[in-house]
Tab-separated table of C-alpha atoms and ligand atoms in Angstrom:
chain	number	residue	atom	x	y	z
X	1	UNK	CA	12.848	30.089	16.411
X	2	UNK	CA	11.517	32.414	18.398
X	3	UNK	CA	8.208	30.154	19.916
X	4	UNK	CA	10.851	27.030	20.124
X	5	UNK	CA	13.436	28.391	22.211
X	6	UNK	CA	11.940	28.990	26.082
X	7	UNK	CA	13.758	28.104	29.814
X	8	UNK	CA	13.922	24.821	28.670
X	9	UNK	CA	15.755	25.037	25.911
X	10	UNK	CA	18.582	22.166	25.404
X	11	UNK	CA	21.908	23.680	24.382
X	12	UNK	CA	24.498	22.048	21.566
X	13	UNK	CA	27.119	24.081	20.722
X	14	UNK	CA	29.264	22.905	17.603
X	15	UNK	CA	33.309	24.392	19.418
X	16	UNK	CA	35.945	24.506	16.274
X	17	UNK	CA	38.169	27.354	14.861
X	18	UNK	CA	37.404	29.119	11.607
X	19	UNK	CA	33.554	27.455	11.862
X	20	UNK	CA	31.524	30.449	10.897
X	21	UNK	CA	31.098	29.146	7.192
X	22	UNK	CA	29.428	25.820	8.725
X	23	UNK	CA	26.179	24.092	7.568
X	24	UNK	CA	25.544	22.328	10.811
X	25	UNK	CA	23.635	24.627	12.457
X	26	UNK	CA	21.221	25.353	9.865
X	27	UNK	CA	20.924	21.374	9.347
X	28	UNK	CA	20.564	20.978	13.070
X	29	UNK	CA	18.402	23.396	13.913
X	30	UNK	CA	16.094	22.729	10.533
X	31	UNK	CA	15.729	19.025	11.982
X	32	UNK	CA	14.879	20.292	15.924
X	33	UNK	CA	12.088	22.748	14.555
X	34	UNK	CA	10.769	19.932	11.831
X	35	UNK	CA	10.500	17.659	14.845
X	36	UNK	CA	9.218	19.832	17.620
X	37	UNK	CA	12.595	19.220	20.098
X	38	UNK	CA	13.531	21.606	21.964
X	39	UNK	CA	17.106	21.889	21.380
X	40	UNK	CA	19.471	24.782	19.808
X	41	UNK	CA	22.468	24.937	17.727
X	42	UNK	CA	24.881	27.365	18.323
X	43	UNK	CA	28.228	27.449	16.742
X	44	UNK	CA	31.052	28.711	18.898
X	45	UNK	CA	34.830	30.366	17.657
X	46	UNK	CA	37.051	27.153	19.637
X	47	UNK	CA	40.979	27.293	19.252
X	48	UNK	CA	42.798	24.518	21.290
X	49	UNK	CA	43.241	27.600	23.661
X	50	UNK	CA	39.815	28.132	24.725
X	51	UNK	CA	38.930	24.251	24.567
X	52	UNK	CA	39.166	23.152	27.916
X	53	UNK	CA	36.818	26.198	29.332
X	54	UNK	CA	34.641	25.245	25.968
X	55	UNK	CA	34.601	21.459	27.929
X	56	UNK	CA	33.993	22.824	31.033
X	57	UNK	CA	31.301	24.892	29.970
X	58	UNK	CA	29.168	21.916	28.786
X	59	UNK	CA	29.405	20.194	32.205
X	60	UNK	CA	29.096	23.789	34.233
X	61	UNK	CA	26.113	24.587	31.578
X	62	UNK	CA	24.404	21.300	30.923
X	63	UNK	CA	24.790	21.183	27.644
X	64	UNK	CA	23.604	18.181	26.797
X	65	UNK	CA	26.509	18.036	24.213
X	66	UNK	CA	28.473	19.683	21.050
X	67	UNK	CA	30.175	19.086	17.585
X	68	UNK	CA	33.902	19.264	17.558
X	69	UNK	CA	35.980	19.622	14.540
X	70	UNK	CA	39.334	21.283	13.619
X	71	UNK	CA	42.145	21.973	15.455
X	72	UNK	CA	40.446	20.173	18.608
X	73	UNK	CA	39.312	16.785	17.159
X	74	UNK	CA	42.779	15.293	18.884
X	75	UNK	CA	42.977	17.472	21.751
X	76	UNK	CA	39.914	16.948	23.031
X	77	UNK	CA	40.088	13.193	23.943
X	78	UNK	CA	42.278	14.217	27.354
X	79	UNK	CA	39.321	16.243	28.565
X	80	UNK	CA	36.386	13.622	28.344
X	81	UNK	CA	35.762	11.041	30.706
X	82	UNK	CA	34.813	8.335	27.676
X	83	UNK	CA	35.298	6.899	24.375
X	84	UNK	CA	33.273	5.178	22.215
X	85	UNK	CA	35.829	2.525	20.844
X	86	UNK	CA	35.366	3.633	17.084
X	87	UNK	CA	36.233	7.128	18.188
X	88	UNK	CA	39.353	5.720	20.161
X	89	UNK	CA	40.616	3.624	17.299
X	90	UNK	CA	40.663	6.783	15.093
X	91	UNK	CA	42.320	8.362	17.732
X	92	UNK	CA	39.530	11.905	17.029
X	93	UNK	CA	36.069	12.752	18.386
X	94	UNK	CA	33.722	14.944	16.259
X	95	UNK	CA	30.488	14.576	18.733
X	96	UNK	CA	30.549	14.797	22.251
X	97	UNK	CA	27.252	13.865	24.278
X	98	UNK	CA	26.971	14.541	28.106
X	99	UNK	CA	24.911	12.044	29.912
X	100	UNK	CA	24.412	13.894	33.600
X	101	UNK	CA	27.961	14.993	33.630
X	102	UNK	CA	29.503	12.244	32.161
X	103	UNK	CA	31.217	13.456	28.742
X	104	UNK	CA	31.438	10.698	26.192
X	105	UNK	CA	33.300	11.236	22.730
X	106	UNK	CA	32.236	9.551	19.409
X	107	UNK	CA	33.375	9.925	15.794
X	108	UNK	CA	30.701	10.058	13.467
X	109	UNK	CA	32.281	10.554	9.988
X	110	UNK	CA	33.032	6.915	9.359
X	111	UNK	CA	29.225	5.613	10.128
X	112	UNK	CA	28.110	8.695	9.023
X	113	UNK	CA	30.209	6.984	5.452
X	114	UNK	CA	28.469	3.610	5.546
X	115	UNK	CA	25.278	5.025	6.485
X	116	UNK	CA	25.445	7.299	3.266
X	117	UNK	CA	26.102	3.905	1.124
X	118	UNK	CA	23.345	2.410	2.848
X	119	UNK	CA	21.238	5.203	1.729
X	120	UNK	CA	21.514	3.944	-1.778
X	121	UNK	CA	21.121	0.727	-0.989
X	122	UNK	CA	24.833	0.060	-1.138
X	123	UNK	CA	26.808	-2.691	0.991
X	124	UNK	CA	30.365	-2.953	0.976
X	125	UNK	CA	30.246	-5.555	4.005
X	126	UNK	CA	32.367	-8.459	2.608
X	127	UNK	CA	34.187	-6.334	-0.217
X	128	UNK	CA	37.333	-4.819	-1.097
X	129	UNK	CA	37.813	-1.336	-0.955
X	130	UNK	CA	40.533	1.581	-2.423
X	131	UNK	CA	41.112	4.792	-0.411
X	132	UNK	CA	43.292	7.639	-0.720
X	133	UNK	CA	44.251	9.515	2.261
X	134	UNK	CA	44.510	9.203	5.882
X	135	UNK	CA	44.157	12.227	7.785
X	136	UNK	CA	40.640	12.510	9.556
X	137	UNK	CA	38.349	11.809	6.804
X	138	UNK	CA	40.328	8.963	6.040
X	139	UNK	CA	41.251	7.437	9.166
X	140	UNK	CA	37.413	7.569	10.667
X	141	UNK	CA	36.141	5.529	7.085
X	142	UNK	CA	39.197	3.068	7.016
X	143	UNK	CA	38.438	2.471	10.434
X	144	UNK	CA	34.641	2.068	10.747
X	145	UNK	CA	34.430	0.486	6.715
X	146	UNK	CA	36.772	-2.557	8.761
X	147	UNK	CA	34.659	-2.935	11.984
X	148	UNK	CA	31.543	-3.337	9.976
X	149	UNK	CA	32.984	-5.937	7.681
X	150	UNK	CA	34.363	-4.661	4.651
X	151	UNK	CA	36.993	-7.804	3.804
X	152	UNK	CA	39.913	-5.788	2.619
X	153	UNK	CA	41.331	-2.095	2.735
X	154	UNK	CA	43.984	-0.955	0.614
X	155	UNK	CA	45.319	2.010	1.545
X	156	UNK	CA	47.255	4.867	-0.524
X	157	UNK	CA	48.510	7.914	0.780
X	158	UNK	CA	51.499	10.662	-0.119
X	159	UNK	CA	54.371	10.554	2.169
X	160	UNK	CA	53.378	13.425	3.720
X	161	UNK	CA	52.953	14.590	6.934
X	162	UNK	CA	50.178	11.928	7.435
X	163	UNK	CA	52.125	9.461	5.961
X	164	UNK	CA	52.766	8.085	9.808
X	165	UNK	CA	49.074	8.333	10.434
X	166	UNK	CA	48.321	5.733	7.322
X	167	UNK	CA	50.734	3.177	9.028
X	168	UNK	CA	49.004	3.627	12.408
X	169	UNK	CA	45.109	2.779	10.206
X	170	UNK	CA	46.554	0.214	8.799
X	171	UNK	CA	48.112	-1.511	12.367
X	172	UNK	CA	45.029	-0.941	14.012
X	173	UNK	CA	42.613	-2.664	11.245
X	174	UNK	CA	45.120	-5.657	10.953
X	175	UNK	CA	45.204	-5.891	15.078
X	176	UNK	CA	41.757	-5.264	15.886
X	177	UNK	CA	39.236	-5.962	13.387
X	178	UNK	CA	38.718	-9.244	10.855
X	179	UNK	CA	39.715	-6.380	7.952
X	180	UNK	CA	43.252	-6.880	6.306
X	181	UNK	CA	44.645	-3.789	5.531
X	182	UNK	CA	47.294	-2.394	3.412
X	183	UNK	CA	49.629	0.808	2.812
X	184	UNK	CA	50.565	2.111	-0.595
X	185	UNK	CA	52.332	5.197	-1.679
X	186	UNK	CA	50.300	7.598	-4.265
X	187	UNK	CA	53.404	7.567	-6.194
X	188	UNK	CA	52.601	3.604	-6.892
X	189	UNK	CA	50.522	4.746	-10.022
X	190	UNK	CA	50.812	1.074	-11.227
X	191	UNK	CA	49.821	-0.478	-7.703
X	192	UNK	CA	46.613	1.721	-7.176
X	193	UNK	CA	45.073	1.097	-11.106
X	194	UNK	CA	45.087	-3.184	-10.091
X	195	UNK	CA	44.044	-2.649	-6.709
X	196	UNK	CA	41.170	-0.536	-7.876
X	197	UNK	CA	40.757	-3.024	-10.378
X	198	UNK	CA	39.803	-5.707	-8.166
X	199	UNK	CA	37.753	-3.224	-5.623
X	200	UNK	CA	34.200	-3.004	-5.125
X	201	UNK	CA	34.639	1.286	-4.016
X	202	UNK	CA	37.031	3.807	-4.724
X	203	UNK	CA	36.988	6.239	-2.133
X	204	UNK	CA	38.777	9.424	-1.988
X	205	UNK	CA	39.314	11.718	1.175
X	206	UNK	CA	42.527	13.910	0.396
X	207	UNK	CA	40.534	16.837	-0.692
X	208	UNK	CA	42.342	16.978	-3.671
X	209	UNK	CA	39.499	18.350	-5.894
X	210	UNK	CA	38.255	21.196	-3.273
X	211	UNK	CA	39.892	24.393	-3.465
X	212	UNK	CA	42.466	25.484	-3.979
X	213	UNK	CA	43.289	22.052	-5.538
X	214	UNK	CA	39.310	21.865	-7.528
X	215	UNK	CA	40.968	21.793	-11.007
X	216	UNK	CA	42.659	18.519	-9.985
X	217	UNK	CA	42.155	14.970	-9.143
X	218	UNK	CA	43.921	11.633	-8.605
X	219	UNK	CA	43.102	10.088	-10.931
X	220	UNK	CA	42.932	11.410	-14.660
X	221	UNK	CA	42.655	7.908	-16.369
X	222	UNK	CA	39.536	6.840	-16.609
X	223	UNK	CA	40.261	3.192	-17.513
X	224	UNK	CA	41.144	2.826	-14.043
X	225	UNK	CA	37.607	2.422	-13.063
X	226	UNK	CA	34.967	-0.681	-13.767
X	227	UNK	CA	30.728	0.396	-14.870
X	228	UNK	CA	29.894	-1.782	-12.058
X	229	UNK	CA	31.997	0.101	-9.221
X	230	UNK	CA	31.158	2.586	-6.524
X	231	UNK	CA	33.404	6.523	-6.856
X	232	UNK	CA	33.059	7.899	-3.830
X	233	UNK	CA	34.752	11.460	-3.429
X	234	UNK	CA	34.541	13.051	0.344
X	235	UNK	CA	34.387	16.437	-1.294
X	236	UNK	CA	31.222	18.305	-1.189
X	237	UNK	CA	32.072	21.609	-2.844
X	238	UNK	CA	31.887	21.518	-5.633
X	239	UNK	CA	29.011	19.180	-5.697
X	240	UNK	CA	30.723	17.470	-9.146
X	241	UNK	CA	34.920	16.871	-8.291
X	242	UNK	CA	37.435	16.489	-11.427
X	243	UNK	CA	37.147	12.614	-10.383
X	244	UNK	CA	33.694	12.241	-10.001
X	245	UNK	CA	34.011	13.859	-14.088
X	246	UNK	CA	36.559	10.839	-14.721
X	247	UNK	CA	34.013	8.078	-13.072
X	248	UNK	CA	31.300	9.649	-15.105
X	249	UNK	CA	33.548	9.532	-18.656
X	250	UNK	CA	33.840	5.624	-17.831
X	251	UNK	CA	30.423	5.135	-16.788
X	252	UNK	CA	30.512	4.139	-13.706
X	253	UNK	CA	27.255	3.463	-11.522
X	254	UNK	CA	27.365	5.160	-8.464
X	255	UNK	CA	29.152	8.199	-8.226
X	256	UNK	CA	29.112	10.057	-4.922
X	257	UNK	CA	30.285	13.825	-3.346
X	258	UNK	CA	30.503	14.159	0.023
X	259	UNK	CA	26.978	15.560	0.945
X	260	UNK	CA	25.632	12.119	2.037
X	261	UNK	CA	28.539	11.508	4.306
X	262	UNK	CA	28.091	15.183	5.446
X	263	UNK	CA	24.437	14.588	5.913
X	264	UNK	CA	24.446	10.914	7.634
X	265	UNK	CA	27.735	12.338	10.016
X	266	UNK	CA	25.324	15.208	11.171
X	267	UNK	CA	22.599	12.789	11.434
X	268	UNK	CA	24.499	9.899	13.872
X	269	UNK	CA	25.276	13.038	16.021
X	270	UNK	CA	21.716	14.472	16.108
X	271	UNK	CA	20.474	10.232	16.854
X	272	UNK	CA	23.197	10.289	19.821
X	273	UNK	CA	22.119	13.602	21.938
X	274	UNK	CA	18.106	13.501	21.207
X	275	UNK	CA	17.409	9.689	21.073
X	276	UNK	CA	15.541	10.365	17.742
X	277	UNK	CA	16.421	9.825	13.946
X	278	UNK	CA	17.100	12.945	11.952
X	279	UNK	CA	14.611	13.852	9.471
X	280	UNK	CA	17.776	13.220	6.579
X	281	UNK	CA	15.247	13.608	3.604
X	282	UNK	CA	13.313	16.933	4.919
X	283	UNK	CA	17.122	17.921	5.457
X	284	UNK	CA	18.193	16.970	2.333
X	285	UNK	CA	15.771	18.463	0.066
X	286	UNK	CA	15.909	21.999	2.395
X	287	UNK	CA	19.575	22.293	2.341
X	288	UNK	CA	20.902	20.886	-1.159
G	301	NAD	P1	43.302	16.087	6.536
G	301	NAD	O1	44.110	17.307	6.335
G	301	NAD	O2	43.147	15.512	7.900
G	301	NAD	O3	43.895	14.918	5.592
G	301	NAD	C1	44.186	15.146	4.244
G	301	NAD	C2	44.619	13.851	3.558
G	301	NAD	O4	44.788	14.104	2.174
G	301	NAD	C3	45.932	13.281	4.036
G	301	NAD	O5	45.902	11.863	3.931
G	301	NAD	C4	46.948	13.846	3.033
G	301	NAD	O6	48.075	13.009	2.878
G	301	NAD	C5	46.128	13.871	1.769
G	301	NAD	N1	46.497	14.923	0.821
G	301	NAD	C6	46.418	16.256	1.030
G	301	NAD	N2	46.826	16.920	-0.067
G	301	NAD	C7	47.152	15.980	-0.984
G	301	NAD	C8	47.630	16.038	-2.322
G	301	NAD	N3	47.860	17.199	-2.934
G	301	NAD	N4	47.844	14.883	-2.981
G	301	NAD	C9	47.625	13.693	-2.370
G	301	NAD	N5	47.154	13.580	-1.108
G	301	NAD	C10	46.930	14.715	-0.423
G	301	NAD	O7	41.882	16.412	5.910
G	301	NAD	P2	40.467	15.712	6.249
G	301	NAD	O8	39.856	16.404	7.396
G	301	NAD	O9	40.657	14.251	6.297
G	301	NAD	O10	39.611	16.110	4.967
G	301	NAD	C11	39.860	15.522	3.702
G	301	NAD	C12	38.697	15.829	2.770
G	301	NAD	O11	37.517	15.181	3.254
G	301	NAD	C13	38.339	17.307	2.668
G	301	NAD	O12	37.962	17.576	1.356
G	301	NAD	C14	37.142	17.458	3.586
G	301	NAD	O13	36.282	18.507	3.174
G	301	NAD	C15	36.468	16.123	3.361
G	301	NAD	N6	35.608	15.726	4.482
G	301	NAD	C16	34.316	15.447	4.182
G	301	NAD	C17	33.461	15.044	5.177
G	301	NAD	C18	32.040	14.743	4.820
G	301	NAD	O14	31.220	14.573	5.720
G	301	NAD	N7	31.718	14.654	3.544
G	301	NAD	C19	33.908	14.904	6.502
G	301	NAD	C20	35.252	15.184	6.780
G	301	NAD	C21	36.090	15.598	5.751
């Protein structure tokens, strides 16, 4: 650390509030040393109070960009000159890259998503697919899984508080991409066993599964799932959810946590500031 960092040295700052307990630093910074860049990290304590002097700073500073995530990944988009259209479909931005002033937002959980199926040689392009929840997890996979092709996105959500954000997914896949999408409500127990039936992935990004809810899952049954399907839980800790444990008990083929999403997310943000792919395995086999 000490020979990397000089009068040179890029700044990326990472501006969300509690974000102490994060892994991106370590994953970032790993990735700068392993490649020789000379770029740093740093995580910063960013309530929606402090955000616009946090945006100011990276203009005023030169930053050449930063992470945002909780409660700013909304709040930011009035403070940023543009938006990739992914990132303005979902309506969030989780990466923010300043080219010479000009502060462009991007949302890289839904490509970092597809990317992590691609890692396993996966391709959903042209299926069906089953996801529970809608809230920014959700909404940034529904959103990129239909503008790179998957056929057909049913959703299911609680009526909740984000019950109004599932409606808005599924009007902007059915108005702007080739997807057809669809809203269910968790409740519809009957409803989500046949359309998982006839889906290639099962995707789940409520969180149910991480504490305090790690004892529980969705789905209990485990003839609601097909060998030849994909289980993907957003969930990263613990490493093995309560529905990854129901996949497994009916054998399904690919099971997935949320590391790879995790991973790829961080990895389409590194890509966009430094020009240059992420070194995912070296990552990967450092951190988990
Ligand atoms: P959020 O609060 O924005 O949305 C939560 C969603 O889950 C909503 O749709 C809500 O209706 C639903 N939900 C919450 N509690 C529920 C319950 N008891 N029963 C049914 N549905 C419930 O959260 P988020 O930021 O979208 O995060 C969701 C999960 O995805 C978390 O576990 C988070 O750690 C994970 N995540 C993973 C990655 C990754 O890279 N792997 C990235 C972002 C989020």
């Amino acid at each position: 650390m000490v020979e990397r960092i000089d009068g040179h040295t890029i700044l990326i700052g990472l501006m969300a509030y509690p974000i102490r307990h994060s892994m991106s630093p370590t994953m970032h910074n790993n990735a700068f040393a392993k490649l020789g860049l000379n770029y740093a990290y740093l995580a910063f304590d960013v309530t929606n109070k402090e955000l616009p002097g946090a945006i100011a700073a990276i203009r005023s500073l030169g930053m050449r960009g930063s992470n945002i995530s909780m409660p700013n990944k909304q709040k930011v988009i009035p403070l940023l000159d543009k938006l990739d259209p992914a990132a303005e479909m979902v309506g969030a931005v989780n990466t923010i890259v300043n080219d010479n002033g000009i502060l462009t937002g991007y949302t890289t959980d839904g490509t970092g998503f597809m990317q992590s199926l691609a890692d396993e040689n996966l391709d959903i392009r042209g299926e069906k697919m089953t996801l529970a929840g809608a809230g920014g997890a959700g909404t940034a996979i529904a959103i990129q899984a239909a503008l790179d092709g998957v056929k057909e996105i049913t959703i299911f959500n609680a009526q909740d508080a984000q019950w109004a954000q599932a409606k808005k997914n599924v009007a902007t896949i059915n108005a702007q991409t080739k997807c057809h999408a669809t809203l269910y409500s968790l409740d519809e127990q009957a409803k989500l066993r046949s359309e998982i039936a006839e889906s290639a992935i099962y995707c789940d990004a409520t969180g149910v599964g991480m504490k305090p809810l790690q004892e529980m899952s969705l789905i209990t049954d485990s003839t609601f799932f097909r060998k030849d399907m994909i289980v993907f839980d957003t969930v990263y800790a613990p490493r093995e959810t309560k529905l990854m444990q129901v996949a497994q008990q009916a054998g399904v083929a690919h099971v997935f946590n949320g590391l790879g999403m995790m991973l790829e997310q961080g990895a389409q943000a590194f890509k966009l500031w430094t020009g240059v792919a992420m070194p995912v395995d070296y990552i990967h086999e450092l951190l988990f």
